[in-house]
Every structure is written in structure tokens, then in C-alpha cells.
Coordinates of C-alpha atoms in Angstrom, one line a residue:
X32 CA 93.4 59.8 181.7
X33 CA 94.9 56.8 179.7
X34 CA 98.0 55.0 179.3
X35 CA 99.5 54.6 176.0
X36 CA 98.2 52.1 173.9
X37 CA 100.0 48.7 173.6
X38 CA 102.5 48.5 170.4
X39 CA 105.5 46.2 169.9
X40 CA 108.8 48.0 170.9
X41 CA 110.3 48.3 167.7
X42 CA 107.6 50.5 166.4
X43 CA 109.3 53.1 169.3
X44 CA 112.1 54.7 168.5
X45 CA 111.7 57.2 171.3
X46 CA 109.8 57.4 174.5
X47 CA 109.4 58.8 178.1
X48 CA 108.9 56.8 181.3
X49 CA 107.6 59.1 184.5
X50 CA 108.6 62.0 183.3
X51 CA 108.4 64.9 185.2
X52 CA 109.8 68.5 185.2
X53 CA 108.7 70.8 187.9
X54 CA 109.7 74.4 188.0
X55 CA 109.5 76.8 191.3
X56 CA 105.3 76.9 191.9
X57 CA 104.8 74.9 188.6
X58 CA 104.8 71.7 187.6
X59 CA 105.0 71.7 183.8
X60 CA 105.1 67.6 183.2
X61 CA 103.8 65.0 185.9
X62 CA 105.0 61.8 185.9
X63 CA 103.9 61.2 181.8
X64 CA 104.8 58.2 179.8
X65 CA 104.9 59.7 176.3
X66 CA 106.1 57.6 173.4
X67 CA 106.8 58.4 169.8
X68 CA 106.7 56.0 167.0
X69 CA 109.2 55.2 163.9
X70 CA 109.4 57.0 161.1
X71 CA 105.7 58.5 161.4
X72 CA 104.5 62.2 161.7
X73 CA 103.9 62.3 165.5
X74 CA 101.8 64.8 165.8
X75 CA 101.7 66.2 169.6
X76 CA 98.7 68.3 170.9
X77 CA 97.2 70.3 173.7
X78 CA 96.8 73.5 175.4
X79 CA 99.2 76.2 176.0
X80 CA 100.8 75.2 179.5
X81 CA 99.7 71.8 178.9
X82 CA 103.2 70.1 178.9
X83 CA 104.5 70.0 174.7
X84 CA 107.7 72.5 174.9
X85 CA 108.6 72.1 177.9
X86 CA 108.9 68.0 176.8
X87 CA 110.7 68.7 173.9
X88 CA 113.1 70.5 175.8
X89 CA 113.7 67.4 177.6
X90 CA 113.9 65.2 174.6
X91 CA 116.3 67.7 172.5
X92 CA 118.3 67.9 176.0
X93 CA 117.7 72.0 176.3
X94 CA 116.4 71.3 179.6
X95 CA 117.0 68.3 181.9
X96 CA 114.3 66.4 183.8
X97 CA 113.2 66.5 187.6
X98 CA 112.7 62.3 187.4
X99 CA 112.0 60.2 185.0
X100 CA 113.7 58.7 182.3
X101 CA 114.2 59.2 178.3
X102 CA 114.5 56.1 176.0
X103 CA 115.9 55.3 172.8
X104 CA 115.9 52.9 170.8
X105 CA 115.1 50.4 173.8
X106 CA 117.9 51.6 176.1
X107 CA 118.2 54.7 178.6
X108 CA 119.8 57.8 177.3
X109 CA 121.0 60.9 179.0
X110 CA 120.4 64.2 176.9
X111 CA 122.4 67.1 178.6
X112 CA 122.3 69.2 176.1
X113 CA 121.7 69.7 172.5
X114 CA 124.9 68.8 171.3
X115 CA 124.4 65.7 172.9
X116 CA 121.2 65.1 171.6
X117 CA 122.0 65.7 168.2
X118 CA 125.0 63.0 168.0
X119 CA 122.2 60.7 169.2
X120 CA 120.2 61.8 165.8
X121 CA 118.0 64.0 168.1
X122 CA 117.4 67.8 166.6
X123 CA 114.9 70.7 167.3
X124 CA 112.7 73.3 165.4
X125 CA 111.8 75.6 168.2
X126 CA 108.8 77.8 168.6
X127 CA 110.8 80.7 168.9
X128 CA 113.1 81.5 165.9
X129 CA 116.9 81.1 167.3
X130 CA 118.8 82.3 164.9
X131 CA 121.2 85.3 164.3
X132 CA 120.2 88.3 162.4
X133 CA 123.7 90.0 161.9
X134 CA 125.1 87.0 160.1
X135 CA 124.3 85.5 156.5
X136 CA 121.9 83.1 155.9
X137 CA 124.5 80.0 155.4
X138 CA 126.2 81.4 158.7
X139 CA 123.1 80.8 160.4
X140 CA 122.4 77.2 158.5
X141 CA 125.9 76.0 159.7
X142 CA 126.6 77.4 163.2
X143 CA 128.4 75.1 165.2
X144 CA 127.8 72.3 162.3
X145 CA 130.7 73.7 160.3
X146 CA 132.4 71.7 157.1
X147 CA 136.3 71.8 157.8
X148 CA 138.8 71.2 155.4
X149 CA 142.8 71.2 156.2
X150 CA 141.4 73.3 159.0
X151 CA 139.8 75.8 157.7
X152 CA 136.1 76.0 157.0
X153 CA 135.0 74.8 153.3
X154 CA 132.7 78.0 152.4
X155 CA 132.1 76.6 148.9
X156 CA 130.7 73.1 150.0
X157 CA 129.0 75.0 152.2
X158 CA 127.4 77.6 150.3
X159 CA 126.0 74.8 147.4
X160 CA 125.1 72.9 150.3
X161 CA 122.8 75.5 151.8
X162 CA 121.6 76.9 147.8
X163 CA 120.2 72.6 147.7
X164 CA 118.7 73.2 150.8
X165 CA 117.2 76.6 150.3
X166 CA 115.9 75.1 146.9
X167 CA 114.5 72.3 148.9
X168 CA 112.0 74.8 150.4
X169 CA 111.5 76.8 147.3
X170 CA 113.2 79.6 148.9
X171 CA 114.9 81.9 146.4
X172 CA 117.0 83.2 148.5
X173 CA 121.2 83.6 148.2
X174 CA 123.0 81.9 151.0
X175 CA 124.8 85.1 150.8
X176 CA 121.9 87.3 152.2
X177 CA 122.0 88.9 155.6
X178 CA 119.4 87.4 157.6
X179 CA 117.6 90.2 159.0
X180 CA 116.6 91.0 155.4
X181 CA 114.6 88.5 155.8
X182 CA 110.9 88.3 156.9
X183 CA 109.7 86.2 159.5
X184 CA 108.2 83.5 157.7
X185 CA 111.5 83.1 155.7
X186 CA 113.2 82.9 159.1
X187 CA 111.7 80.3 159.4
X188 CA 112.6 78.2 156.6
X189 CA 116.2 78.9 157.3
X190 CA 115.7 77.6 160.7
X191 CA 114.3 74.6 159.0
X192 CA 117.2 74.7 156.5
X193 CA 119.6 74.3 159.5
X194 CA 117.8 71.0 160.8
X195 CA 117.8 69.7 157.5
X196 CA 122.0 70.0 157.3
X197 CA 122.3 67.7 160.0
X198 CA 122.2 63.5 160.1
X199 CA 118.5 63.4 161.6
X200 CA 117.1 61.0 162.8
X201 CA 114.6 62.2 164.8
X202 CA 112.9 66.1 164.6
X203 CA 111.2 67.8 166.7
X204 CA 109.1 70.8 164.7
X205 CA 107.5 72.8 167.3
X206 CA 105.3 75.1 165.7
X207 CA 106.9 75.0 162.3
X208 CA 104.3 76.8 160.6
X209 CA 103.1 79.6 162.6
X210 CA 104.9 82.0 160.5
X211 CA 104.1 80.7 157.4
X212 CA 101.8 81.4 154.7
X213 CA 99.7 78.6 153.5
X214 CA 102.1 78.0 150.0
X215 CA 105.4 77.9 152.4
X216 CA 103.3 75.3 154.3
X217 CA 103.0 73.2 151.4
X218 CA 106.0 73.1 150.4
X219 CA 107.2 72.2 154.2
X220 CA 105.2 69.2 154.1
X221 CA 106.2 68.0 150.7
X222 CA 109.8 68.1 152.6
X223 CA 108.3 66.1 155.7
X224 CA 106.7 63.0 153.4
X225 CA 110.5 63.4 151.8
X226 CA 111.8 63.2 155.3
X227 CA 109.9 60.3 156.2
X228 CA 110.9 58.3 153.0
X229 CA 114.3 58.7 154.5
X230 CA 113.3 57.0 157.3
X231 CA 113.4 60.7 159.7
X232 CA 110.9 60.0 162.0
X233 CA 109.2 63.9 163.2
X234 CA 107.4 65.2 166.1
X235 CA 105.3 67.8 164.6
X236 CA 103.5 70.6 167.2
X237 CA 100.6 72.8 165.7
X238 CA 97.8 74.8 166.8
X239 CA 96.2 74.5 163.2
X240 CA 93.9 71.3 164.0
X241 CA 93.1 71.1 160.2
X242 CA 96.9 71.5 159.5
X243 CA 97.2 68.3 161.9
X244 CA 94.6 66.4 160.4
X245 CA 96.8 66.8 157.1
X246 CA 100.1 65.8 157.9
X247 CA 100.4 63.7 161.0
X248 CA 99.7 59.8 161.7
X249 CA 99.7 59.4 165.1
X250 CA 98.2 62.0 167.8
X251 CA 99.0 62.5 171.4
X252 CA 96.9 65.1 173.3
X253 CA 98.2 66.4 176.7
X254 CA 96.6 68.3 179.2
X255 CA 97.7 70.3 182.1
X256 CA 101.2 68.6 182.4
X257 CA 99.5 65.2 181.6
X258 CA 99.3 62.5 179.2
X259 CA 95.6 61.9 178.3
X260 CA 95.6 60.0 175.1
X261 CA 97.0 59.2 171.8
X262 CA 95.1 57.7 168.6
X263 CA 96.0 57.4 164.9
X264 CA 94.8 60.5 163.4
X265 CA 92.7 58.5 160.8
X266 CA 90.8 57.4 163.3
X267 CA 90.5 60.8 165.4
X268 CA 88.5 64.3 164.3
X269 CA 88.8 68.0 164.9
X270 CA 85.8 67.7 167.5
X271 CA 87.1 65.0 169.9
X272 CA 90.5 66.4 169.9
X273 CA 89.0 69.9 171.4
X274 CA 87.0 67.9 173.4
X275 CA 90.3 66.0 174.9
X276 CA 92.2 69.1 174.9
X277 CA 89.7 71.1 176.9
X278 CA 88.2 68.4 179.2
X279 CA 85.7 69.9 181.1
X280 CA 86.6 73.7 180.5
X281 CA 84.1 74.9 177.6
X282 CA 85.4 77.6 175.1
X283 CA 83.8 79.8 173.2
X284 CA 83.6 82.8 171.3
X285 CA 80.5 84.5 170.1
X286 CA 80.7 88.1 168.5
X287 CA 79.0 91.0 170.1
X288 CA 79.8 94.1 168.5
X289 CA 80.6 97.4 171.2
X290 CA 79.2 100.8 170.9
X291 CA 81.5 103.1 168.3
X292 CA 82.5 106.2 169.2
X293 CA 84.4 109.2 167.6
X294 CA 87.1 108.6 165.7
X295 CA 90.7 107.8 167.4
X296 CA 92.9 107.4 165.0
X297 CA 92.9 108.7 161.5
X298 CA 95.8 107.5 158.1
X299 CA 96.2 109.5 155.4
X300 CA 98.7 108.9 152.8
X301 CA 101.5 106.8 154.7
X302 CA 104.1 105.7 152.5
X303 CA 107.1 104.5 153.8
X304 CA 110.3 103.4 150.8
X305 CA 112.8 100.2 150.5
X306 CA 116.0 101.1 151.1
X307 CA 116.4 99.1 147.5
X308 CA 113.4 100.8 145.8
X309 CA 110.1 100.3 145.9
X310 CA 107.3 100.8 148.4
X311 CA 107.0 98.9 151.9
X312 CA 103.5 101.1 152.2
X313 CA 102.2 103.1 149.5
X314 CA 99.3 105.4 150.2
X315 CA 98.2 104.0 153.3
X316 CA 95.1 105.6 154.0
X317 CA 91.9 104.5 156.6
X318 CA 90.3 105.5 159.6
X319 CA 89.5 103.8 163.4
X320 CA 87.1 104.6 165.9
X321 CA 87.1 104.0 169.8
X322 CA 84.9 100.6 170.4
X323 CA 85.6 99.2 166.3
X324 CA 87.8 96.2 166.1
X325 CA 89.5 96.2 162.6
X326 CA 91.4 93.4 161.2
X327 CA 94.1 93.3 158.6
X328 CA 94.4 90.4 156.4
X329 CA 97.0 89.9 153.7
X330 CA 99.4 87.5 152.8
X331 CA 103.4 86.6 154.4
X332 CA 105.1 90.2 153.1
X333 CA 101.9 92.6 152.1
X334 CA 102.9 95.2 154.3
X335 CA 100.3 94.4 157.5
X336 CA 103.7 94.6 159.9
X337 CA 105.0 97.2 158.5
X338 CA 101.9 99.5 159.3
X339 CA 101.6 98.7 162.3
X340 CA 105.6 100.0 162.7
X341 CA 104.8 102.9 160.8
X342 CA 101.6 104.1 163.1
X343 CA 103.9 103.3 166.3
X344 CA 107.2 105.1 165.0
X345 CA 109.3 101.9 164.4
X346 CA 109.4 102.4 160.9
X347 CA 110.0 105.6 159.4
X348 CA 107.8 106.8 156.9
X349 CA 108.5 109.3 154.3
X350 CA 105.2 110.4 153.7
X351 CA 101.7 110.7 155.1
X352 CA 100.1 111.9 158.2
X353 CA 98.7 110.3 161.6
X354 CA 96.0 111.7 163.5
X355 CA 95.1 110.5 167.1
X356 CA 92.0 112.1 168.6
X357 CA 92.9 115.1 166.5
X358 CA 96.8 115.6 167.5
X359 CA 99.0 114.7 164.8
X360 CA 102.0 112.2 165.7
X361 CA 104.0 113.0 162.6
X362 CA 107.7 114.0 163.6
X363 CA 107.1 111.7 167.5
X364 CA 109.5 108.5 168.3
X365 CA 108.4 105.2 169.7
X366 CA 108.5 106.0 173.3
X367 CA 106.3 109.4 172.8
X368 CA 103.9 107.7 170.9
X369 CA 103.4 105.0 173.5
X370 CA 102.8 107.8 176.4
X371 CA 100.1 109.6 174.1
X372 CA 98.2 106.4 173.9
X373 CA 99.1 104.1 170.9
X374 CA 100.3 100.7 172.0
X375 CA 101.5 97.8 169.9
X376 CA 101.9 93.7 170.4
X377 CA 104.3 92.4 168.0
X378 CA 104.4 89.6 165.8
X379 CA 108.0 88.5 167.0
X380 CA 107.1 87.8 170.3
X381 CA 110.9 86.5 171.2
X382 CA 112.5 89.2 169.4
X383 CA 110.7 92.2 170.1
X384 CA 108.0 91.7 173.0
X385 CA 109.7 89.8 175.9
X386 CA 113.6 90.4 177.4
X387 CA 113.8 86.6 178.2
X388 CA 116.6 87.6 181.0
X389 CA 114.0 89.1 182.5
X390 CA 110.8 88.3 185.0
X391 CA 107.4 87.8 184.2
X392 CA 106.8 90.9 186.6
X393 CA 109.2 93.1 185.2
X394 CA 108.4 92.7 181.5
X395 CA 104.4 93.5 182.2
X396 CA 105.8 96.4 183.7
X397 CA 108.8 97.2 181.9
X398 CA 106.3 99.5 179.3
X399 CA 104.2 101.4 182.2
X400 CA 108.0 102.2 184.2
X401 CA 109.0 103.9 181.4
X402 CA 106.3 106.3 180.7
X403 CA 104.5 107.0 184.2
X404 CA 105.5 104.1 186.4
X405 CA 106.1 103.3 189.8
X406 CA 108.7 105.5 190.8
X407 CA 108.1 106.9 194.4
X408 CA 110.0 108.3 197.1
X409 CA 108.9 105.1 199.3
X410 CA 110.3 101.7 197.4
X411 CA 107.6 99.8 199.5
X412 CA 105.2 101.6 198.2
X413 CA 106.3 101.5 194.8
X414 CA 106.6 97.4 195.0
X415 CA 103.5 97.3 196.4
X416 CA 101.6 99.8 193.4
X417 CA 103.8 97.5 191.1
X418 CA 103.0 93.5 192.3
X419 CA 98.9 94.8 193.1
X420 CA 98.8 96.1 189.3
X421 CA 100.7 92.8 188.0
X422 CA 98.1 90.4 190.3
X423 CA 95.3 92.2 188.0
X424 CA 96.9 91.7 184.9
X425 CA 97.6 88.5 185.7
X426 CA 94.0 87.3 186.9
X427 CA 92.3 89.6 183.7
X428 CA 94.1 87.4 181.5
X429 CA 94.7 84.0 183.1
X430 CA 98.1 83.6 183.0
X431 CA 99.0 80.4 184.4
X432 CA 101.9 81.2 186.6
X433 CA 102.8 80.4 190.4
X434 CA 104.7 83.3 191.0
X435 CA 105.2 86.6 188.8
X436 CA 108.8 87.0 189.7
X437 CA 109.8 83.8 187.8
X438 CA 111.7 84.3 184.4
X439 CA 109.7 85.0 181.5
X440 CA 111.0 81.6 179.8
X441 CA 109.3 79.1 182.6
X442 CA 106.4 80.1 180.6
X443 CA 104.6 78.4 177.7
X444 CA 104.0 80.5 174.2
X445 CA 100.4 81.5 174.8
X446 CA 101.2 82.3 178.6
X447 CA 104.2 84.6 177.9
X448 CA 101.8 86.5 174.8
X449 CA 99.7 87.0 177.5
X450 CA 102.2 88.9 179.0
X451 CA 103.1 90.9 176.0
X452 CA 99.7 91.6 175.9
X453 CA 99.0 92.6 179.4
X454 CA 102.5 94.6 179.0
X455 CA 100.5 97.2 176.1
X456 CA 97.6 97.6 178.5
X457 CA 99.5 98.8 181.4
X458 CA 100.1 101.3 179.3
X459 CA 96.7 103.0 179.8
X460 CA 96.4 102.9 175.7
X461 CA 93.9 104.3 173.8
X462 CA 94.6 102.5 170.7
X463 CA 95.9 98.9 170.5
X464 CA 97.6 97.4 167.4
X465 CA 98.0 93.6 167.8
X466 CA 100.3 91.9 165.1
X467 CA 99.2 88.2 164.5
X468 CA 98.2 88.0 168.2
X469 CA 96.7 84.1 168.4
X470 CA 100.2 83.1 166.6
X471 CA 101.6 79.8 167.6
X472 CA 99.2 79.4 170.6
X473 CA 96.3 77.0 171.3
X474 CA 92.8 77.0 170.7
X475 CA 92.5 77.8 174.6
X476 CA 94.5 80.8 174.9
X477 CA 93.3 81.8 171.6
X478 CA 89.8 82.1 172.7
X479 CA 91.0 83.9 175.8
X480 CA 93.0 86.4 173.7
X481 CA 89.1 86.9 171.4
X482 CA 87.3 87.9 174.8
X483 CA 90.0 90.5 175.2
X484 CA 89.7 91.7 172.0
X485 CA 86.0 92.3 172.5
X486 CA 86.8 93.6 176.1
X487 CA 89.1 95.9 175.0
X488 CA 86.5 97.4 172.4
X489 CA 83.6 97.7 175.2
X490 CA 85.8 99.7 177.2
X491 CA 86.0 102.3 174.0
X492 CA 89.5 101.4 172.9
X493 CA 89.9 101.6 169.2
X494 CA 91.4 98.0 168.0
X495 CA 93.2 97.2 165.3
X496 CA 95.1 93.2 164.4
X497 CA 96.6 91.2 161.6
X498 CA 95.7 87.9 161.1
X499 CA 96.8 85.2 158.5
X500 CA 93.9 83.3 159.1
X501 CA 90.4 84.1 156.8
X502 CA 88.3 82.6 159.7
X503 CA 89.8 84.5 162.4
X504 CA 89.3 87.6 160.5
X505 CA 85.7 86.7 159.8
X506 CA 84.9 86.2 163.5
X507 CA 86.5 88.9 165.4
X508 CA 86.3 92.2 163.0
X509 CA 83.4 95.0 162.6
X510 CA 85.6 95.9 159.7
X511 CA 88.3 94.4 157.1
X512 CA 90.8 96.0 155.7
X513 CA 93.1 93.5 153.0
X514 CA 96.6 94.4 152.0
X515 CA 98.8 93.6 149.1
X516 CA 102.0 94.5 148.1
X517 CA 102.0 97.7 150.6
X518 CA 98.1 99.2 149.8
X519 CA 95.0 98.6 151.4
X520 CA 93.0 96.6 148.4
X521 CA 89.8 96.3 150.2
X522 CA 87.8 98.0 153.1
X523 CA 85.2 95.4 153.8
X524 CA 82.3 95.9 156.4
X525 CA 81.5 93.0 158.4
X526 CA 78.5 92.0 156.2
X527 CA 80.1 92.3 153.1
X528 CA 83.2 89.8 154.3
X529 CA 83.6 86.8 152.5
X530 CA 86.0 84.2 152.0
X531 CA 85.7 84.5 148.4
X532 CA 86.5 88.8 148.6
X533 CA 89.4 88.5 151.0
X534 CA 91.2 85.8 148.9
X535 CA 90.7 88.0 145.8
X536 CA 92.0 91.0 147.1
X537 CA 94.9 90.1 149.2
X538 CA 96.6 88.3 145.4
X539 CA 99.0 90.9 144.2
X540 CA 98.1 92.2 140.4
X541 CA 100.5 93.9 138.3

């Protein structure tokens, strides 16, 4: 481990001193000196669990520290909370999209940033302001629009919209892009080089190591709660960052195809309508058998979420039939599909996979209570079935947690999608859908979440996951299926996959 390198204090606008922030069994930072330098792209790197969130909770004052002290500008600040971090030019892009899906999109841009005038909030500043900013981000959308119209890669930009309304000085963008398709992310670092000509100084988080090497200036890598190092990126490369990201622990991935079976799950014909016209699936038609990992790649709004809804009973679907191991599902809810063997990890892991007022226990379990669960007679007995069964779950997929009955929020990203994930295998499930399942965690975790992909197939479960990403798609799938606009464009075995075909197929054609 190093110490930061030596740089004249006015190149530091912001910067830690022994900071440290230990939860109950955990200690998420130890003692790290972290500093982040004038109006650059600080880019911030490491592990899930290695430290990043849980500092730029401190810095945007979501969370305060154990010890330690935060600097600014040369002097000790206190950051209490985000309010108060913000009037000291300090905001925050989380992970996690915190915004409010039963109000408008310029509701959600403005809350608790409101224009007044005599009193009474200006709307019509407000509404041109937040049409500039949409614009900004080349999102045609009316200010007007109830979020939850919205996909979640738009989502995103309006949560960027809403940093952009206030007077910045320093932002945090923690995992800005996860939900993004690769022209959003252009047009979000067009913005950042605009930023930084303002003199905005960022602290940019990413999993995308390419992305990284793109945007940022400076790099800081921690690991396991630590500072290890920090170079200028022009000077660093994709292979010694993994190397100071992983330290001793090797990762890797190698493809073994499993045994196929029978087949589990068979598609014919699902169509499912807007409520405005048009199709959100149209035709919808493929097969899966038990032991075959399929993977669905498509661009930000070709329909990949929306089948996996529609196969689980989320969505409803006006036409078409599914098939598992010969019993027909048509006409079956959510819940009744989950207890006859079809289990699904969603993309909005915030939104729809965790109850963040909730443990770490009880959301693994929360799935297996309410189909067969651990309701006996004797409540010991129960509590022990219950914690034994979580201690598995936890050691199968190295969760790295002191105790299971913490919240669910002491954990990092990749930790609690571990969770989500070891919440649809309690289950018992025959067939697993995983939506964008290595979103917005690190290259770690994401290797972790590969060898239970493959696991999962060896045991004869039929797989099935979306992915934004050509490569990961490449290296985990027996078979690809690409999506556009709704249909299934291409059904690509292994050895006919390239980069070239899955490119061509997922652009939309009139």
C-alpha cells in the first residue's frame, strides 16, 4: 500500500485525512487518506466492498464518519448531510436511481431545489430550465412526462439533469453509466469535458475499465477498505489496474459448456401492446433447455426487460403462450409462477429486488417464505432452518458480510446483487431469468456472478440473461438471441457469434 503522491495543495480541492467508517462486523473504510484534484475527472476504482460508495457517502454527507476528517479547499469541513454538502458546492449521482416515479420529470429535476417567485414556485422558469437541461443530454423528452414512463437508462439522465440544476462545484457520478447505452454515454461525457471547462471538478466511479481509460485523468484504486494507489490514467493501463484491484486474488472465467437436457421452457407467439400503440413484444417466439445458458443482447429499450416480465407474469401479455416442462403458465400471476419454478433477478436492483428497510437475512428469504418457507410449529426450529439455509447462500456466493441480520444498505452494489441473486435460488427454480445481472458491479463480483451462471447450468437449470455488453454475451452464452424494437432479430449459436452479427441485428430497420 502507498500514500498519495506529493502535489502542491492548490491542485486539491477536496480530500480525506484518516478516514474511517466502520459498520457493526465491517469495516468499510480504514484510516484512508484519499484526495481529489481540481477541476479533473477523478476517476475512483476498485472492487465491490472495496471502500468507493461508502466514501462518497461521506464526502456528499449521506453518511457521517467513524474518525477522520474531510477537507476542502484547505480547511476542515463538516458534511452532515446533503443539504449541507451541497451549499458547500458538493453534489451526488448515486448508484441507485433516487428519484420519484409518481411525479413529472421537472418535479423530480427540482425537488427541494425549487425557483420561488412572490412565494410561489416559478413553473415556467422551471420548465425551460429543465427542456435546456434535457436538451443538454439529447433527451427528447417533455419536462411534462411522468417519470415512470420512462426507462431506466433515461432515469438516469434525469438524475443527471437534477445535478446539473444546481451551483456544482464538485460531483460525485457513482456509476453514471450503468444504465446506459453506449450513444447516452457519449453524450454524458461530452457534458463532463463541458463541465470541466466550467471549472466542475468530478469524481467519476465505473466498472467499465475502457470507459475509465476514456474519460478520467487521474485514477485512485482502493481495495478492501484501503487506499492502495493513485496514478494519472495516461500513465496507467487496463492490466495494472486489475492487477491493483485484485492484489493477490486471481480471477477468471473460462467457458465450459454443461450437458443439455430436455427442454424447460418453450415461447411461442408472446406479444404484449403499449398502452399508446404499438408493440412492447411482438411475436416473441424461442425455446430453452435445462443446462443451456442463453443470453439476450439488444440495445437501451428493444424489449429484453420486457420479456423477461412477460415469462414471469409482471407484464401482461395479450397474446402468446408459455410452456414450462410441458404445463402451460398462460392465465398464472407472479407469485404462482415463482412456486412452479420460474425465478427472475431484475435489472432495477433498488426498485424491484431489495426492500432496503429490510435485513440481509430477510430479503434472501423473503422469496422462499412466501412460497414454501420456514413456517413451523416450533419458531426455533424455523430460525434455525432459516439462518443454516442463509449461511449457505451466503458462503455459495461470497457475500462479504459480518452478520446476515444487518440492513441490506450496509452493503456494497455487487454484495447486495448477490443477495438478489441468492434470493431467486432459494426459490428451488428450475428456470432463472437474470436481467443485466453484472450491472454496476466490479470486475471481481462480476467474475463471481459468471461461475454461477455456469454452476447454475451444471446443475440442469435452464438460464436465461440480458446483457448490454457484446463481450459478456460472447463469453458466457451457448446461444444468442438479439432483440430490436420488441422481436427476436437473430438466434445465434455460439460459433456463429460475432461482434459484427450482433451489432447488425440489434439496429432497428423500418
Amino acid at each position: 500500500m502507498t500514500q498519495p503522491t506529493s502535489t502542491p495543495q492548490d491542485e486539491v480541492i477536496l480530500e480525506t485525512r484518516n478516514l474511517s467508517r466502520i459498520y457493526p462486523g465491517v469495516t468499510a473504510l480504514d484510516s484512508v487518506n484519499y484526495r481529489v484534484y481540481r477541476n479533473r475527472v477523478n476517476v475512483l476504482i476498485g472492487e465491490n466492498g472495496a471502500g468507493k460508495s461508502t466514501m462518497m457517502k461521506m464526502l456528499a454527507g449521506v453518511e457521517s464518519p467513524s474518525s477522520g476528517e474531510i477537507w476542502l479547499d484547505g480547511e476542515p469541513v463538516t458534511l452532515n448531510s446533503t443539504h449541507q454538502a451541497e451549499r458547500h458546492g458538493i453534489s451526488i449521482i448515486f448508484q441507485e436511481l433516487n428519484l420519484f416515479p409518481n411525479m413529472n420529470v421537472m418535479d423530480n429535476i427540482f425537488i427541494g431545489n425549487e425557483f420561488f417567485q412572490r412565494g410561489r414556485i416559478n413553473e415556467k422558469y422551471q420548465y425551460a430550465l429543465a427542456k435546456s437541461l434535457l436538451e443538454r443530454l439529447e433527451l427528447d423528452v417533455d419536462p411534462y412526462t411522468p417519470l415512470g414512463e420512462l426507462g431506466i437508462g433515461h432515469q438516469q439522465l434525469v438524475e443527471i439533469a437534477r445535478a446539473l440544476s444546481k451551483d456544482t462545484r464538485v460531483l460525485i457520478m457513482d456509476e453514471p453509466t450503468s444504465a446506459l447505452s453506449q450513444s447516452e454515454v457519449k453524450v454524458l461525457f461530452n457534458v463532463m469535458e463541458q463541465l470541466k471547462r466550467r471549472g466542475v471538478t468530478i469524481i467519476y466511479i465505473s466498472h467499465r475499465l475502457e470507459e475509465l481509460m476514456e474519460i478520467g485523468d487521474h485514477i485512485t484504486i482502493f481495495r478492501d477498505g484501503r487506499f492502495i494507489c493513485e496514478r494519472e490514467v495516461c500513465d496507467a493501463s487496463v492490466p495494472w489496474i486489475i492487477e491493483q484491484m485484485v492484489g493477490d486474488k486471481k480471477k477468471h472465467f473460462d467457458y465450459q459448456p454443461a450437458e443439455q437436457g430436455e427442454t424447460a421452457l418453450e415461447v411461442t407467439g408472446l406479444t404484449a401492446l403499449h398502452q399508446n400503440g404499438g408493440y412492447r413484444l411482438n411475436d416473441v417466439t424461442f425455446s430453452l433447455r435445462k443446462g443451456e445458458v442463453v443470453g439476450i443482447y439488444g440495445l437501451l429499450g428493444a424489449g429484453r426487460t420486457e420479456l423477461f416480465k412477460g415469462l414471469i407474469g409482471l407484464m401482461p401479455c395479450q397474446e402468446g403462450k408459455v410452456v414450462l416442462n410441458g404445463e402451460a403458465l398462460d392465465g398464472l400471476n407472479f407469485q404462482q409462477r415463482l412456486k412452479r419454478g420460474v425465478a427472475l433477478v431484475p435489472e432495477d436492483r433498488q426498485g424491484e429486488g431489495v426492500v432496503q428497510m429490510m435485513s440481509i437475512k430477510s430479503n434472501m428469504t423473503l422469496s422462499d417464505h412466501s412460497l414454501r418457507g420456514f413456517w413451523h410449529s416450533c419458531s426455533w426450529l424455523r430460525e434455525n432452518q432459516e439462518h443454516e439455509r442463509v449461511q449457505e447462500m451466503v458462503q455459495r456466493l461470497a457475500i462479504k458480510v459480518g452478520d446476515s441480520e444487518q440492513p441490506i444498505t450496509s452493503l456494497s452494489g455487487g454484495n447486495q446483487q448477490k443477495v438478489v441473486l441468492g434470493k431467486a435460488l432459494m426459490t428451488r427454480p428450475e428456470v432463472v431469468l437474470l436481467d443485466e445481472p453484472t450491472r454496476g458491479i466490479d470486475v471481481g463480483a462480476r467474475t463471481d456472478v459468471y461461475h454461477l451462471i455456469g454452476q447454475m447450468a451444471r446443475q440442469g437449470l435452464a438460464v436465461m440473461f440480458s446483457s448490454s455488453e457484446l463481450d459478456e454475451v460472447m463469453a458466457l452464452a451457448d446461444r444468442v438471441l438479439v432483440m430490436a424494437d420488441g422481436r427476436i432479430t437473430a438466434d445465434l449459436a455460439r460459433a456463429g457469434v460475432t461482434r459484427e452479427k450482433l451489432i447488425a441485428a440489434s439496429t432497428p430497420h423500418e
